[in-house]
Amino acid sequence: MLALGGAALCLAFPARANDKLDAGGLSFRDFANVDNGASFARRDPMIAGGPNQIPSRIIGIDNNRGVVRVRLEQIRVTVDLPQGWEATEDWERGVAYSSDKRYRLIVWRVDFEFEGVKDAEHYAATKAGAIKARRPNVKAEARKLEDRAFLVVFENVPKAGGDDEARVVFDLIMPQPGNPKFGVLVTLGVPASDAGRGLNLLALIMKSIRID
């Protein structure tokens, strides 16, 4: 749950209504290593996850677009990813990486009531507040997007092992169509120097997502 010290923290943001993510003219091919989906068959031990990790299921490959369409069965989400990436899943999330591990994506299902929040907006504000309370140097800003989705951008995120610079992390919270009590959280972390391209990629991913 989104709690810190036993209590959820909320953070208010100036959110711009009905904003849209923009791919900036880029396509999945700009992020891809076109290999006919071969990378998704790898079993890379460096991909994080517990003992129940399984490879994602490929349901489509488009070499012209540099895209692999992936089905994450456990969280009932379908999403497009660049060719050359790798993806696995376990009982609670899907995980995907670029070949150099600089771009890292996690997709979760969210039960807003279980998390102690009312909806996607409340979830975005609460998580941002909790992160800032733990890491005061992290800057967080939220945007209200179309289709009742919310984007939270975290800047000055400390680098993890293997990173050569600080990170920017994007949280995209999308309500489940027809049932706003549930949703999907898409977290994309990229090097700070690639923040603009990371946001472009998130726009492509958002457009491709189908939530069952």
Coordinates of N, CA and C in Angstrom, one line a residue:
M1 N 0.8 -1.2 0.0 CA 0.0 0.0 0.0 C 0.9 1.2 0.0
L2 N 0.3 2.4 -0.4 CA 1.0 3.6 -0.5 C 1.1 4.3 0.9
A3 N 1.9 3.7 1.8 CA 2.0 4.2 3.1 C 3.4 4.5 3.5
L4 N 3.6 5.5 4.4 CA 4.9 5.8 4.9 C 4.7 6.1 6.4
G5 N 5.4 5.3 7.2 CA 5.2 5.4 8.6 C 3.8 5.2 9.1
G6 N 3.1 4.3 8.4 CA 1.7 3.9 8.8 C 0.7 4.8 8.2
A7 N 1.0 5.9 7.6 CA 0.0 6.9 7.1 C 0.3 7.3 5.7
A8 N -0.7 7.3 4.8 CA -0.5 7.8 3.5 C -0.3 9.3 3.4
L9 N 0.6 9.8 2.6 CA 0.9 11.2 2.5 C 0.4 11.7 1.1
C10 N -0.3 12.8 1.1 CA -0.8 13.4 -0.1 C 0.0 14.6 -0.5
L11 N 0.1 14.9 -1.8 CA 0.8 16.1 -2.3 C -0.1 16.7 -3.4
A12 N -0.3 18.0 -3.3 CA -1.1 18.7 -4.3 C -0.2 19.2 -5.4
F13 N -0.7 19.1 -6.6 CA 0.0 19.6 -7.8 C -0.9 20.5 -8.6
P14 N -0.3 21.4 -9.3 CA -1.1 22.1 -10.4 C -1.2 21.2 -11.6
A15 N -2.3 20.6 -11.8 CA -2.5 19.7 -12.9 C -3.2 20.3 -14.0
R16 N -2.7 20.2 -15.2 CA -3.3 20.8 -16.4 C -4.3 19.8 -17.0
A17 N -5.6 20.2 -17.1 CA -6.6 19.3 -17.5 C -6.5 18.9 -19.0
N18 N -6.8 17.6 -19.2 CA -6.9 17.1 -20.6 C -5.6 17.3 -21.4
D19 N -4.5 17.2 -20.7 CA -3.2 17.3 -21.4 C -3.0 16.0 -22.2
K20 N -2.1 16.0 -23.2 CA -1.8 14.8 -23.9 C -0.3 14.5 -23.9
L21 N 0.1 13.3 -23.9 CA 1.5 12.9 -24.1 C 1.7 12.9 -25.6
D22 N 2.9 13.4 -26.0 CA 3.2 13.5 -27.4 C 4.5 12.7 -27.7
A23 N 4.5 11.9 -28.7 CA 5.7 11.1 -29.1 C 6.7 12.0 -29.8
G24 N 6.4 13.2 -30.1 CA 7.4 14.1 -30.7 C 7.8 13.7 -32.1
G25 N 7.0 13.0 -32.8 CA 7.4 12.5 -34.1 C 8.2 11.3 -34.1
L26 N 8.5 10.7 -33.0 CA 9.3 9.5 -32.9 C 8.3 8.3 -33.0
S27 N 8.9 7.1 -33.3 CA 8.2 5.9 -33.4 C 8.9 4.8 -32.6
F28 N 8.3 3.7 -32.4 CA 9.0 2.6 -31.7 C 10.3 2.2 -32.3
R29 N 10.4 2.4 -33.6 CA 11.6 2.1 -34.4 C 12.8 2.9 -33.9
D30 N 12.5 4.1 -33.4 CA 13.6 5.0 -32.9 C 14.2 4.5 -31.6
F31 N 13.5 3.5 -31.0 CA 14.0 2.9 -29.7 C 14.4 1.5 -29.9
A32 N 14.3 1.0 -31.1 CA 14.4 -0.5 -31.3 C 15.7 -0.9 -31.9
N33 N 16.0 -2.2 -31.7 CA 17.0 -2.9 -32.4 C 16.3 -4.0 -33.1
V34 N 16.0 -3.8 -34.4 CA 15.1 -4.7 -35.1 C 15.7 -6.1 -35.3
D35 N 15.0 -7.1 -34.7 CA 15.6 -8.5 -34.7 C 14.5 -9.5 -34.8
N36 N 13.3 -9.1 -35.3 CA 12.2 -10.0 -35.5 C 11.7 -10.6 -34.2
G37 N 11.9 -9.8 -33.1 CA 11.4 -10.2 -31.8 C 12.3 -11.2 -31.1
A38 N 13.5 -11.5 -31.6 CA 14.4 -12.5 -31.0 C 14.7 -12.2 -29.6
S39 N 14.9 -11.0 -29.2 CA 15.4 -10.7 -27.9 C 14.4 -11.1 -26.8
F40 N 13.1 -11.2 -27.2 CA 12.1 -11.6 -26.2 C 12.1 -13.0 -25.8
A41 N 12.9 -13.8 -26.5 CA 13.1 -15.2 -26.2 C 14.3 -15.5 -25.3
R42 N 15.1 -14.4 -25.0 CA 16.2 -14.6 -24.1 C 15.8 -14.8 -22.7
R43 N 16.7 -15.4 -21.9 CA 16.5 -15.6 -20.5 C 17.6 -14.9 -19.8
D44 N 17.6 -13.6 -19.7 CA 18.7 -12.8 -19.1 C 18.6 -12.8 -17.6
P45 N 19.6 -13.4 -16.9 CA 19.6 -13.4 -15.5 C 19.7 -12.1 -14.8
M46 N 20.1 -11.0 -15.6 CA 20.2 -9.7 -15.0 C 18.8 -9.0 -14.8
I47 N 17.8 -9.6 -15.5 CA 16.4 -9.0 -15.3 C 15.9 -9.3 -13.9
A48 N 15.5 -8.2 -13.3 CA 15.1 -8.4 -11.9 C 13.8 -9.2 -11.8
G49 N 13.6 -9.8 -10.6 CA 12.3 -10.5 -10.4 C 12.5 -11.7 -9.5
G50 N 11.4 -12.2 -9.0 CA 11.5 -13.3 -8.1 C 11.6 -14.7 -8.8
P51 N 11.5 -15.7 -8.1 CA 11.6 -17.1 -8.7 C 10.5 -17.5 -9.6
N52 N 9.4 -16.7 -9.6 CA 8.3 -17.1 -10.4 C 8.2 -16.3 -11.8
Q53 N 9.4 -15.7 -12.1 CA 9.4 -14.9 -13.4 C 9.3 -15.9 -14.6
I54 N 8.4 -15.5 -15.5 CA 8.3 -16.2 -16.8 C 8.4 -15.3 -18.0
P55 N 8.8 -15.7 -19.1 CA 8.9 -14.8 -20.3 C 7.5 -14.3 -20.7
S56 N 7.5 -13.1 -21.2 CA 6.2 -12.6 -21.6 C 5.8 -13.3 -22.9
R57 N 4.5 -13.2 -23.2 CA 4.0 -13.9 -24.4 C 3.9 -12.9 -25.6
I58 N 4.6 -13.2 -26.7 CA 4.5 -12.4 -27.9 C 3.2 -12.7 -28.6
I59 N 2.5 -11.7 -29.0 CA 1.2 -11.9 -29.8 C 1.3 -11.2 -31.1
G60 N 2.4 -10.5 -31.4 CA 2.5 -9.8 -32.7 C 3.9 -9.2 -32.8
I61 N 4.4 -9.3 -34.1 CA 5.7 -8.7 -34.4 C 5.6 -7.8 -35.7
D62 N 6.1 -6.6 -35.6 CA 6.0 -5.7 -36.8 C 7.4 -5.2 -37.0
N63 N 8.1 -5.7 -38.0 CA 9.5 -5.3 -38.2 C 9.6 -3.9 -38.8
N64 N 8.6 -3.5 -39.6 CA 8.5 -2.2 -40.2 C 8.5 -1.1 -39.1
R65 N 7.7 -1.4 -38.1 CA 7.5 -0.4 -37.0 C 8.5 -0.6 -35.8
G66 N 9.2 -1.8 -35.9 CA 10.2 -2.1 -34.8 C 9.5 -2.4 -33.5
V67 N 8.3 -3.1 -33.6 CA 7.5 -3.3 -32.4 C 7.3 -4.8 -32.2
V68 N 7.2 -5.1 -30.9 CA 6.7 -6.4 -30.5 C 5.5 -6.2 -29.6
R69 N 4.4 -6.8 -29.9 CA 3.2 -6.7 -29.0 C 3.2 -7.8 -28.0
V70 N 3.1 -7.5 -26.8 CA 3.3 -8.4 -25.7 C 2.1 -8.5 -24.8
R71 N 1.8 -9.7 -24.5 CA 0.6 -10.0 -23.6 C 1.2 -10.3 -22.2
L72 N 0.8 -9.5 -21.2 CA 1.2 -9.8 -19.8 C 0.0 -10.5 -19.1
E73 N 0.0 -11.8 -19.1 CA -1.2 -12.6 -18.7 C -1.6 -12.3 -17.3
Q74 N -0.7 -12.3 -16.4 CA -1.0 -12.2 -15.0 C -1.7 -10.9 -14.6
I75 N -1.4 -9.8 -15.2 CA -2.0 -8.6 -14.9 C -3.0 -8.1 -16.0
R76 N -3.2 -9.0 -17.0 CA -4.2 -8.8 -18.0 C -4.1 -7.5 -18.8
V77 N -2.8 -7.3 -19.2 CA -2.5 -6.0 -20.0 C -1.8 -6.4 -21.2
T78 N -2.1 -5.8 -22.4 CA -1.4 -6.0 -23.6 C -0.7 -4.6 -24.0
V79 N 0.6 -4.7 -24.4 CA 1.3 -3.5 -24.6 C 2.3 -3.7 -25.8
D80 N 2.6 -2.6 -26.5 CA 3.7 -2.6 -27.5 C 5.0 -2.2 -26.8
L81 N 6.1 -2.9 -27.2 CA 7.4 -2.6 -26.8 C 8.4 -2.6 -28.0
P82 N 9.5 -1.8 -27.9 CA 10.4 -1.8 -29.0 C 11.1 -3.2 -29.1
Q83 N 11.4 -3.5 -30.4 CA 12.2 -4.7 -30.6 C 13.6 -4.5 -30.0
G84 N 14.2 -5.6 -29.6 CA 15.5 -5.5 -28.9 C 15.4 -5.5 -27.4
W85 N 14.2 -5.3 -26.9 CA 14.0 -5.3 -25.5 C 13.8 -6.7 -25.0
E86 N 13.7 -6.9 -23.7 CA 13.3 -8.2 -23.1 C 12.2 -7.9 -22.1
A87 N 11.4 -8.9 -21.8 CA 10.2 -8.7 -20.9 C 9.9 -10.1 -20.2
T88 N 9.6 -9.9 -18.9 CA 9.1 -11.1 -18.2 C 8.0 -10.6 -17.3
E89 N 7.4 -11.6 -16.6 CA 6.3 -11.2 -15.7 C 6.2 -12.2 -14.5
D90 N 5.6 -11.8 -13.4 CA 5.3 -12.7 -12.3 C 3.9 -12.5 -12.0
W91 N 3.5 -12.9 -10.8 CA 2.0 -12.9 -10.4 C 1.5 -11.4 -10.2
E92 N 2.4 -10.4 -10.1 CA 1.9 -9.1 -9.8 C 2.3 -8.0 -10.7
R93 N 3.2 -8.3 -11.7 CA 3.7 -7.2 -12.5 C 4.4 -7.8 -13.8
G94 N 4.5 -6.9 -14.8 CA 5.3 -7.1 -15.9 C 6.5 -6.2 -15.9
V95 N 7.7 -6.8 -16.3 CA 8.9 -6.0 -16.3 C 9.6 -6.1 -17.7
A96 N 10.1 -4.9 -18.2 CA 10.7 -4.9 -19.5 C 11.9 -4.0 -19.4
Y97 N 13.0 -4.3 -20.2 CA 14.2 -3.6 -20.2 C 14.7 -3.4 -21.7
S98 N 15.3 -2.2 -21.9 CA 16.1 -2.1 -23.1 C 17.3 -3.0 -23.1
S99 N 18.0 -3.2 -24.2 CA 19.1 -4.1 -24.2 C 20.2 -3.7 -23.4
D100 N 20.4 -2.4 -23.2 CA 21.5 -1.8 -22.3 C 21.1 -1.6 -20.9
K101 N 19.8 -1.9 -20.6 CA 19.2 -1.7 -19.2 C 19.1 -0.3 -18.8
R102 N 19.3 0.7 -19.7 CA 19.2 2.1 -19.3 C 17.7 2.5 -19.2
Y103 N 16.8 1.9 -20.0 CA 15.4 2.1 -20.0 C 14.8 0.9 -19.3
R104 N 14.0 1.2 -18.2 CA 13.4 0.1 -17.4 C 11.9 0.4 -17.2
L105 N 11.1 -0.6 -17.5 CA 9.7 -0.4 -17.5 C 9.0 -1.5 -16.5
I106 N 8.1 -1.1 -15.7 CA 7.3 -2.0 -14.9 C 5.9 -1.6 -15.0
V107 N 5.0 -2.6 -15.2 CA 3.6 -2.5 -15.3 C 2.9 -3.2 -14.2
W108 N 2.1 -2.5 -13.4 CA 1.4 -3.1 -12.3 C -0.1 -3.0 -12.4
R109 N -0.9 -3.8 -11.8 CA -2.3 -3.6 -11.6 C -2.4 -2.9 -10.3
V110 N -3.4 -2.0 -10.2 CA -3.6 -1.2 -8.9 C -5.1 -1.3 -8.5
D111 N -5.3 -1.7 -7.3 CA -6.6 -1.7 -6.6 C -6.6 -0.4 -5.7
F112 N -7.3 0.6 -6.2 CA -7.2 1.9 -5.5 C -7.7 1.8 -4.0
E113 N -8.8 1.0 -3.8 CA -9.3 0.9 -2.5 C -8.3 0.2 -1.6
F114 N -7.7 -0.8 -2.1 CA -6.7 -1.5 -1.3 C -5.5 -0.6 -0.9
E115 N -5.1 0.3 -1.8 CA -4.1 1.2 -1.6 C -4.5 2.4 -0.7
G116 N -5.7 2.4 -0.3 CA -6.2 3.5 0.6 C -6.5 4.8 -0.1
V117 N -6.8 4.8 -1.4 CA -7.0 6.0 -2.1 C -8.3 5.9 -2.9
K118 N -8.8 7.1 -3.3 CA -10.2 7.1 -4.0 C -10.1 6.7 -5.4
D119 N -9.1 7.2 -6.1 CA -9.1 7.1 -7.6 C -7.6 7.3 -8.1
A120 N -7.5 7.4 -9.4 CA -6.2 7.6 -10.0 C -5.5 8.9 -9.6
E121 N -6.3 10.0 -9.5 CA -5.7 11.3 -9.1 C -5.2 11.2 -7.6
H122 N -6.0 10.6 -6.8 CA -5.6 10.5 -5.4 C -4.4 9.6 -5.2
Y123 N -4.3 8.5 -6.0 CA -3.1 7.6 -6.0 C -1.9 8.4 -6.4
A124 N -2.0 9.2 -7.5 CA -0.8 9.9 -8.0 C -0.3 10.9 -7.0
A125 N -1.2 11.6 -6.3 CA -0.8 12.6 -5.3 C -0.2 11.9 -4.1
T126 N -0.8 10.8 -3.7 CA -0.3 10.1 -2.5 C 1.0 9.5 -2.7
K127 N 1.2 8.8 -3.8 CA 2.5 8.2 -4.1 C 3.6 9.3 -4.2
A128 N 3.3 10.4 -4.9 CA 4.3 11.5 -5.0 C 4.7 12.0 -3.6
G129 N 3.7 12.2 -2.8 CA 4.0 12.7 -1.4 C 4.8 11.7 -0.6
A130 N 4.6 10.4 -0.8 CA 5.4 9.4 -0.1 C 6.8 9.4 -0.5
I131 N 7.0 9.5 -1.9 CA 8.4 9.5 -2.4 C 9.1 10.7 -1.9
K132 N 8.5 11.9 -2.0 CA 9.2 13.1 -1.6 C 9.5 13.1 -0.1
A133 N 8.6 12.5 0.7 CA 8.9 12.4 2.2 C 10.2 11.5 2.4
R134 N 10.3 10.5 1.6 CA 11.5 9.6 1.8 C 12.8 10.2 1.2
R135 N 12.6 10.9 0.1 CA 13.7 11.5 -0.7 C 13.4 12.9 -1.0
P136 N 13.7 13.8 0.0 CA 13.4 15.3 -0.2 C 14.0 15.9 -1.4
N137 N 15.1 15.4 -1.9 CA 15.7 16.0 -3.1 C 15.0 15.6 -4.4
V138 N 14.1 14.7 -4.4 CA 13.4 14.3 -5.6 C 12.3 15.3 -5.9
K139 N 12.2 15.8 -7.1 CA 11.2 16.7 -7.5 C 10.1 16.0 -8.2
A140 N 8.8 16.3 -7.8 CA 7.7 15.6 -8.4 C 6.7 16.6 -9.0
E141 N 6.2 16.3 -10.2 CA 5.2 17.1 -10.8 C 4.1 16.3 -11.5
A142 N 2.9 16.6 -11.3 CA 1.8 15.8 -11.9 C 1.1 16.5 -13.0
R143 N 0.6 15.8 -14.0 CA -0.2 16.3 -15.1 C -1.4 15.4 -15.3
K144 N -2.6 16.0 -15.4 CA -3.8 15.3 -15.7 C -3.9 15.1 -17.2
L145 N -4.0 13.9 -17.6 CA -4.0 13.6 -19.1 C -5.5 13.3 -19.5
E146 N -5.6 13.0 -20.8 CA -6.8 12.6 -21.4 C -7.2 11.3 -20.8
D147 N -8.5 10.9 -20.9 CA -9.0 9.6 -20.5 C -8.8 9.4 -19.0
R148 N -8.8 10.5 -18.2 CA -8.7 10.4 -16.7 C -7.4 9.8 -16.2
A149 N -6.4 9.7 -17.1 CA -5.1 9.2 -16.6 C -4.3 10.4 -16.0
F150 N -3.3 10.0 -15.2 CA -2.4 11.0 -14.6 C -1.0 10.6 -14.8
L151 N -0.1 11.6 -15.0 CA 1.3 11.4 -15.1 C 2.0 12.1 -14.0
V152 N 2.9 11.4 -13.3 CA 3.8 12.0 -12.3 C 5.2 11.8 -12.8
V153 N 5.9 13.0 -12.8 CA 7.3 13.0 -13.3 C 8.2 13.2 -12.0
F154 N 9.1 12.2 -11.8 CA 10.0 12.3 -10.7 C 11.4 12.6 -11.2
E155 N 12.0 13.8 -10.8 CA 13.3 14.2 -11.2 C 14.3 14.0 -10.1
N156 N 15.6 14.0 -10.4 CA 16.6 13.9 -9.4 C 16.6 12.5 -8.7
V157 N 16.1 11.5 -9.3 CA 16.1 10.2 -8.7 C 17.5 9.6 -8.7
P158 N 18.0 9.2 -7.5 CA 19.3 8.7 -7.4 C 19.6 7.5 -8.4
K159 N 20.7 7.4 -8.9 CA 21.1 6.3 -9.8 C 21.2 5.0 -9.0
A160 N 20.9 3.9 -9.6 CA 21.0 2.6 -9.0 C 22.2 1.9 -9.5
G161 N 22.5 0.7 -9.0 CA 23.7 0.0 -9.4 C 23.7 -0.2 -10.9
G162 N 24.8 0.1 -11.5 CA 25.0 0.0 -13.0 C 24.6 1.2 -13.8
D163 N 24.0 2.2 -13.1 CA 23.7 3.5 -13.8 C 24.8 4.4 -13.7
D164 N 25.0 5.2 -14.7 CA 26.1 6.2 -14.7 C 25.6 7.6 -14.5
E165 N 24.3 7.8 -14.2 CA 23.8 9.2 -13.9 C 22.5 9.1 -13.2
A166 N 22.0 10.2 -12.7 CA 20.7 10.2 -12.0 C 19.6 9.9 -13.0
R167 N 18.5 9.6 -12.5 CA 17.4 9.1 -13.3 C 16.2 10.0 -13.3
V168 N 15.3 9.9 -14.3 CA 14.0 10.5 -14.3 C 13.0 9.3 -14.4
V169 N 12.0 9.3 -13.5 CA 11.0 8.2 -13.5 C 9.7 8.8 -13.8
F170 N 9.0 8.2 -14.7 CA 7.6 8.6 -15.1 C 6.6 7.5 -14.6
D171 N 5.7 8.0 -13.8 CA 4.5 7.1 -13.4 C 3.3 7.5 -14.1
L172 N 2.8 6.6 -14.9 CA 1.5 6.8 -15.6 C 0.4 5.9 -15.0
I173 N -0.6 6.6 -14.5 CA -1.7 5.9 -13.8 C -2.9 6.0 -14.6
M174 N -3.4 4.8 -15.1 CA -4.5 4.7 -16.0 C -5.7 4.0 -15.4
P175 N -6.8 4.6 -15.2 CA -8.0 3.8 -14.7 C -8.4 2.7 -15.6
Q176 N -8.9 1.7 -15.1 CA -9.4 0.6 -15.9 C -10.7 1.0 -16.5
P177 N -10.9 0.8 -17.9 CA -12.1 1.2 -18.5 C -13.3 0.5 -17.9
G178 N -14.3 1.2 -17.6 CA -15.5 0.7 -17.1 C -15.5 0.4 -15.6
N179 N -14.3 0.5 -14.9 CA -14.2 0.2 -13.5 C -13.2 1.1 -12.9
P180 N -13.5 2.3 -12.6 CA -12.5 3.3 -12.1 C -11.9 2.9 -10.7
K181 N -12.4 1.9 -10.1 CA -11.9 1.5 -8.8 C -10.5 0.8 -8.9
F182 N -10.2 0.4 -10.2 CA -9.0 -0.3 -10.5 C -8.3 0.4 -11.6
G183 N -7.0 0.1 -11.7 CA -6.2 0.8 -12.8 C -4.9 0.1 -13.0
V184 N -4.1 0.7 -13.8 CA -2.8 0.2 -14.2 C -1.7 1.3 -13.9
L185 N -0.6 0.9 -13.3 CA 0.5 1.8 -13.1 C 1.6 1.4 -14.0
V186 N 2.0 2.3 -14.9 CA 3.1 2.1 -15.8 C 4.3 3.0 -15.3
T187 N 5.4 2.4 -14.9 CA 6.5 3.1 -14.4 C 7.7 2.9 -15.4
L188 N 8.2 4.0 -16.0 CA 9.3 4.0 -16.9 C 10.4 4.9 -16.3
G189 N 11.6 4.3 -16.1 CA 12.7 5.0 -15.6 C 13.8 5.1 -16.7
V190 N 14.4 6.3 -16.9 CA 15.3 6.5 -17.9 C 16.5 7.4 -17.3
P191 N 17.6 7.4 -18.0 CA 18.7 8.4 -17.6 C 18.2 9.8 -17.7
A192 N 18.6 10.7 -16.7 CA 18.1 12.1 -16.8 C 18.4 12.7 -18.1
S193 N 19.5 12.4 -18.7 CA 19.9 13.0 -20.0 C 18.9 12.6 -21.1
D194 N 18.2 11.5 -20.9 CA 17.2 11.0 -21.9 C 15.8 11.3 -21.5
A195 N 15.5 12.2 -20.6 CA 14.2 12.4 -20.1 C 13.2 12.8 -21.3
G196 N 13.6 13.6 -22.2 CA 12.7 13.9 -23.3 C 12.3 12.7 -24.1
R197 N 13.3 11.9 -24.5 CA 13.0 10.8 -25.3 C 12.2 9.7 -24.5
G198 N 12.5 9.7 -23.2 CA 11.7 8.8 -22.4 C 10.2 9.1 -22.4
L199 N 9.9 10.4 -22.3 CA 8.5 10.8 -22.3 C 7.9 10.5 -23.7
N200 N 8.7 10.7 -24.8 CA 8.2 10.3 -26.1 C 7.8 8.8 -26.1
L201 N 8.7 8.0 -25.6 CA 8.4 6.6 -25.6 C 7.2 6.2 -24.8
L202 N 7.1 6.9 -23.6 CA 5.9 6.7 -22.8 C 4.6 7.0 -23.5
A203 N 4.6 8.0 -24.4 CA 3.5 8.4 -25.2 C 3.1 7.3 -26.1
L204 N 4.1 6.6 -26.7 CA 3.9 5.5 -27.6 C 3.3 4.3 -26.9
I205 N 3.9 4.1 -25.7 CA 3.4 2.9 -24.9 C 2.0 3.2 -24.4
M206 N 1.7 4.4 -24.0 CA 0.3 4.7 -23.5 C -0.7 4.4 -24.6
K207 N -0.4 4.8 -25.8 CA -1.3 4.7 -26.9 C -1.6 3.2 -27.2
S208 N -0.6 2.4 -26.9 CA -0.7 0.9 -27.3 C -1.4 0.1 -26.3
I209 N -1.5 0.6 -25.0 CA -1.9 -0.3 -23.9 C -3.4 -0.7 -24.0
R210 N -3.7 -1.9 -23.8 CA -5.1 -2.4 -23.7 C -5.2 -3.1 -22.3
I211 N -6.2 -2.6 -21.5 CA -6.4 -3.2 -20.2 C -7.7 -4.0 -20.2
D212 N -7.6 -5.3 -19.9 CA -8.7 -6.2 -19.8 C -9.5 -5.9 -18.5

